[in-house]
Amino acid sequence: MQVKINSSWQPYLQNEFNKSYFQSLVAFVKEEYTNYKCYPKGNQIFAAFDACSFQDVKVVIIGQDPYHGAGQANGLCFSVNDSIPFPPSLINIFKEIEQDLGKPIPETGNLERWAKQGVLLLNATLTVREASAGSHQNKGWEAFTDAVIDAISQNNEKVVFLLWGGYAKKKGARIDRNKHFVLETGHPSPLSANRGLWFGNKHFSKTNAYLEQIGKEKIIW
């Protein structure tokens, strides 16, 4: 099966595209997009890969589902389209950056600027039905994104993985921690952050310190 995805990912993911689970997943997604309003737009489902080629991956952030509100999701985890109000988790991400690096909260929540610097913003599930959180879970996306993590872990060196919350930590259990730098903390959602499990993690400065240590350009968060 030929999937429209950045060509740099094809050698590592083509086997997945040919598997029966992925073909069933494609059929499911097509049916959902035909019968319901779904997010992100069809041409943005693989936006995380299009914005960050395989060879350029320096950092991986693992999210769970795309946002399911109108106009929010753009195919990058935690990111929203320009001019869309920031969801609570994104607000807390920006607040932590402000505390950690002294950078003011930006005007846009579109994180494409991170992706273009080598941050793969990977949701575990790449699509969702409008106003129905988790509606596309357990249909095959999780197996596909596990394969993405495996490909990076096995074929890249010294990538920073940021695992926020229990779901991301479970997803990250397959990472080779002898080759890569893994940081874990609570989820940026208010539920977790208000219990003291998010703020003060300093993941953004720690990521940049590591990147500089190994001779890579730091991320302009």
Short mmCIF file of C-alpha atoms in Angstrom, two decimals:
data_model
loop_
_atom_site.label_atom_id
_atom_site.label_comp_id
_atom_site.label_asym_id
_atom_site.label_seq_id
_atom_site.Cartn_x
_atom_site.Cartn_y
_atom_site.Cartn_z
CA MET A 1 0.00 0.00 0.00
CA GLN A 2 1.33 3.45 -0.92
CA VAL A 3 0.82 6.04 1.81
CA LYS A 4 1.38 9.76 1.28
CA ILE A 5 4.06 10.39 3.89
CA ASN A 6 7.43 12.14 3.79
CA SER A 7 9.69 9.92 1.68
CA SER A 8 12.40 9.74 4.37
CA TRP A 9 10.06 7.60 6.49
CA GLN A 10 9.11 5.16 3.74
CA PRO A 11 12.04 2.71 4.14
CA TYR A 12 11.30 2.32 7.85
CA LEU A 13 7.50 2.13 7.68
CA GLN A 14 6.70 0.53 4.33
CA ASN A 15 6.41 -2.92 5.93
CA GLU A 16 3.74 -1.56 8.27
CA PHE A 17 1.76 -0.07 5.38
CA ASN A 18 1.61 -3.53 3.79
CA LYS A 19 0.33 -5.33 6.89
CA SER A 20 -3.30 -6.39 7.12
CA TYR A 21 -3.94 -4.38 10.31
CA PHE A 22 -2.91 -1.17 8.52
CA GLN A 23 -5.13 -1.90 5.55
CA SER A 24 -8.05 -2.45 7.95
CA LEU A 25 -7.13 0.80 9.68
CA VAL A 26 -7.16 2.71 6.39
CA ALA A 27 -10.59 1.31 5.55
CA PHE A 28 -11.89 2.33 8.98
CA VAL A 29 -10.47 5.87 8.73
CA LYS A 30 -11.88 6.37 5.23
CA GLU A 31 -15.31 5.29 6.41
CA GLU A 32 -15.17 7.58 9.43
CA TYR A 33 -14.08 10.59 7.37
CA THR A 34 -16.86 9.85 4.89
CA ASN A 35 -19.63 9.55 7.48
CA TYR A 36 -18.53 11.89 10.27
CA LYS A 37 -16.57 15.07 10.87
CA CYS A 38 -13.08 13.92 11.87
CA TYR A 39 -9.79 15.60 12.74
CA PRO A 40 -7.24 16.51 11.63
CA LYS A 41 -7.94 17.22 7.95
CA GLY A 42 -7.15 14.25 5.75
CA ASN A 43 -4.04 15.88 4.32
CA GLN A 44 -2.71 16.53 7.84
CA ILE A 45 -2.99 13.01 9.27
CA PHE A 46 0.74 12.46 8.70
CA ALA A 47 1.74 16.09 9.26
CA ALA A 48 4.15 15.18 12.08
CA PHE A 49 6.19 13.11 9.62
CA ASP A 50 5.94 15.64 6.81
CA ALA A 51 7.24 18.43 9.05
CA CYS A 52 10.13 16.39 10.49
CA SER A 53 12.05 13.95 8.30
CA PHE A 54 13.43 10.73 9.77
CA GLN A 55 17.05 11.85 9.63
CA ASP A 56 16.25 15.16 11.32
CA VAL A 57 14.57 13.71 14.43
CA LYS A 58 16.29 15.06 17.53
CA VAL A 59 13.38 15.02 19.99
CA VAL A 60 10.20 12.93 20.21
CA ILE A 61 7.16 14.06 22.20
CA ILE A 62 4.42 11.44 22.54
CA GLY A 63 0.80 12.52 22.83
CA GLN A 64 -2.35 10.41 22.91
CA ASP A 65 -5.22 11.65 20.69
CA PRO A 66 -5.69 14.62 18.36
CA TYR A 67 -7.86 17.41 19.73
CA HIS A 68 -11.50 16.73 18.83
CA GLY A 69 -12.82 20.30 18.74
CA ALA A 70 -13.47 22.28 15.57
CA GLY A 71 -10.35 23.71 13.95
CA GLN A 72 -7.95 22.61 16.67
CA ALA A 73 -5.97 19.59 15.47
CA ASN A 74 -3.27 20.01 12.83
CA GLY A 75 -1.58 16.60 12.98
CA LEU A 76 1.07 17.56 15.56
CA CYS A 77 0.55 16.45 19.16
CA PHE A 78 -0.39 19.23 21.62
CA SER A 79 -0.38 21.72 18.72
CA VAL A 80 -3.32 23.79 17.47
CA ASN A 81 -3.82 25.80 14.33
CA ASP A 82 -2.99 29.51 14.27
CA SER A 83 -5.60 31.77 15.92
CA ILE A 84 -7.14 28.85 17.90
CA PRO A 85 -7.30 29.37 21.70
CA PHE A 86 -4.78 27.27 23.59
CA PRO A 87 -6.16 24.08 25.20
CA PRO A 88 -5.32 23.67 28.92
CA SER A 89 -2.42 21.23 28.40
CA LEU A 90 -0.77 23.53 25.87
CA ILE A 91 -1.14 26.48 28.25
CA ASN A 92 0.72 24.48 30.90
CA ILE A 93 3.42 23.50 28.43
CA PHE A 94 4.00 27.16 27.62
CA LYS A 95 3.94 28.09 31.33
CA GLU A 96 6.65 25.52 32.03
CA ILE A 97 8.75 26.89 29.16
CA GLU A 98 8.27 30.37 30.60
CA GLN A 99 9.44 29.21 34.05
CA ASP A 100 12.24 27.02 32.71
CA LEU A 101 13.69 29.24 30.00
CA GLY A 102 12.24 32.69 30.70
CA LYS A 103 10.50 32.76 27.32
CA PRO A 104 7.15 34.57 27.13
CA ILE A 105 4.05 32.62 26.16
CA PRO A 106 3.82 32.78 22.34
CA GLU A 107 0.97 34.24 20.32
CA THR A 108 0.27 31.00 18.45
CA GLY A 109 -0.11 27.42 19.64
CA ASN A 110 0.97 26.05 16.27
CA LEU A 111 4.04 23.94 17.09
CA GLU A 112 5.15 23.45 13.50
CA ARG A 113 8.09 25.68 14.39
CA TRP A 114 9.30 22.94 16.77
CA ALA A 115 8.75 20.19 14.20
CA LYS A 116 10.89 22.01 11.64
CA GLN A 117 13.76 21.97 14.15
CA GLY A 118 13.63 18.20 14.57
CA VAL A 119 10.88 17.64 17.14
CA LEU A 120 8.59 14.76 16.15
CA LEU A 121 5.20 15.58 17.67
CA LEU A 122 3.70 12.09 17.62
CA ASN A 123 0.20 11.24 18.77
CA ALA A 124 -0.36 7.55 19.54
CA THR A 125 -3.64 7.76 17.60
CA LEU A 126 -3.53 9.98 14.53
CA THR A 127 -7.25 10.61 13.95
CA VAL A 128 -10.42 11.22 15.97
CA ARG A 129 -14.12 11.79 15.40
CA GLU A 130 -15.39 15.28 16.28
CA ALA A 131 -16.45 15.72 19.92
CA SER A 132 -15.66 12.08 20.67
CA ALA A 133 -12.35 11.66 22.50
CA GLY A 134 -10.71 8.29 21.98
CA SER A 135 -13.10 7.31 19.20
CA HIS A 136 -10.32 6.05 16.93
CA GLN A 137 -8.33 4.22 19.58
CA ASN A 138 -7.73 0.45 19.31
CA LYS A 139 -8.25 0.45 15.54
CA GLY A 140 -4.60 0.01 14.58
CA TRP A 141 -2.99 3.41 15.04
CA GLU A 142 -1.27 2.31 18.26
CA ALA A 143 0.47 -0.57 16.47
CA PHE A 144 1.61 1.81 13.76
CA THR A 145 2.99 4.41 16.16
CA ASP A 146 4.72 1.65 18.16
CA ALA A 147 6.47 0.77 14.90
CA VAL A 148 7.46 4.44 14.48
CA ILE A 149 9.02 4.49 17.95
CA ASP A 150 10.80 1.19 17.23
CA ALA A 151 12.18 2.55 13.95
CA ILE A 152 13.59 5.65 15.65
CA SER A 153 14.95 3.70 18.61
CA GLN A 154 16.68 1.11 16.44
CA ASN A 155 17.92 3.26 13.56
CA ASN A 156 18.73 6.62 15.14
CA GLU A 157 21.21 7.59 17.84
CA LYS A 158 20.94 9.93 20.82
CA VAL A 159 17.35 11.08 20.37
CA VAL A 160 15.60 12.80 23.29
CA PHE A 161 12.26 11.22 24.18
CA LEU A 162 9.90 13.31 26.33
CA LEU A 163 7.32 11.08 28.02
CA TRP A 164 4.58 13.05 29.71
CA GLY A 165 2.03 11.10 31.73
CA GLY A 166 1.33 7.42 32.25
CA TYR A 167 0.19 6.70 28.71
CA ALA A 168 3.35 8.13 27.13
CA LYS A 169 5.54 6.30 29.66
CA LYS A 170 3.95 2.97 28.71
CA LYS A 171 4.37 3.80 25.05
CA GLY A 172 8.02 4.59 25.69
CA ALA A 173 8.80 1.29 27.35
CA ARG A 174 10.14 0.01 24.00
CA ILE A 175 12.84 2.72 23.68
CA ASP A 176 16.47 1.58 23.90
CA ARG A 177 17.65 3.71 26.81
CA ASN A 178 21.27 2.79 26.25
CA LYS A 179 21.16 4.71 22.96
CA HIS A 180 18.74 7.52 23.75
CA PHE A 181 18.02 10.16 26.40
CA VAL A 182 14.61 9.66 28.02
CA LEU A 183 12.91 12.19 30.30
CA GLU A 184 9.68 11.39 32.13
CA THR A 185 7.22 13.52 34.09
CA GLY A 186 3.50 13.96 34.69
CA HIS A 187 1.08 15.01 31.97
CA PRO A 188 0.65 18.78 31.37
CA SER A 189 -3.13 18.51 31.77
CA PRO A 190 -4.58 20.54 34.67
CA LEU A 191 -5.52 17.32 36.48
CA SER A 192 -1.88 16.30 36.68
CA ALA A 193 -0.29 19.75 36.80
CA ASN A 194 -2.47 20.90 39.70
CA ARG A 195 -1.26 17.89 41.70
CA GLY A 196 2.33 19.03 41.30
CA LEU A 197 3.23 16.45 38.67
CA TRP A 198 4.13 18.78 35.79
CA PHE A 199 5.56 22.15 36.73
CA GLY A 200 9.26 22.33 37.49
CA ASN A 201 10.25 19.37 35.31
CA LYS A 202 12.65 21.54 33.30
CA HIS A 203 12.42 19.18 30.33
CA PHE A 204 13.04 21.98 27.85
CA SER A 205 16.32 23.18 29.35
CA LYS A 206 17.43 19.57 30.02
CA THR A 207 16.73 18.68 26.39
CA ASN A 208 18.78 21.60 25.13
CA ALA A 209 21.65 20.88 27.52
CA TYR A 210 21.81 17.31 26.22
CA LEU A 211 21.62 18.38 22.56
CA GLU A 212 24.44 20.86 23.07
CA GLN A 213 26.48 18.21 24.89
CA ILE A 214 26.29 15.87 21.88
CA GLY A 215 27.01 18.67 19.41
CA LYS A 216 23.52 19.26 18.04
CA GLU A 217 21.65 22.55 17.66
CA LYS A 218 19.38 23.22 20.62
CA ILE A 219 15.64 23.70 20.07
CA ILE A 220 14.24 27.22 20.07
CA TRP A 221 11.18 26.46 22.17
#
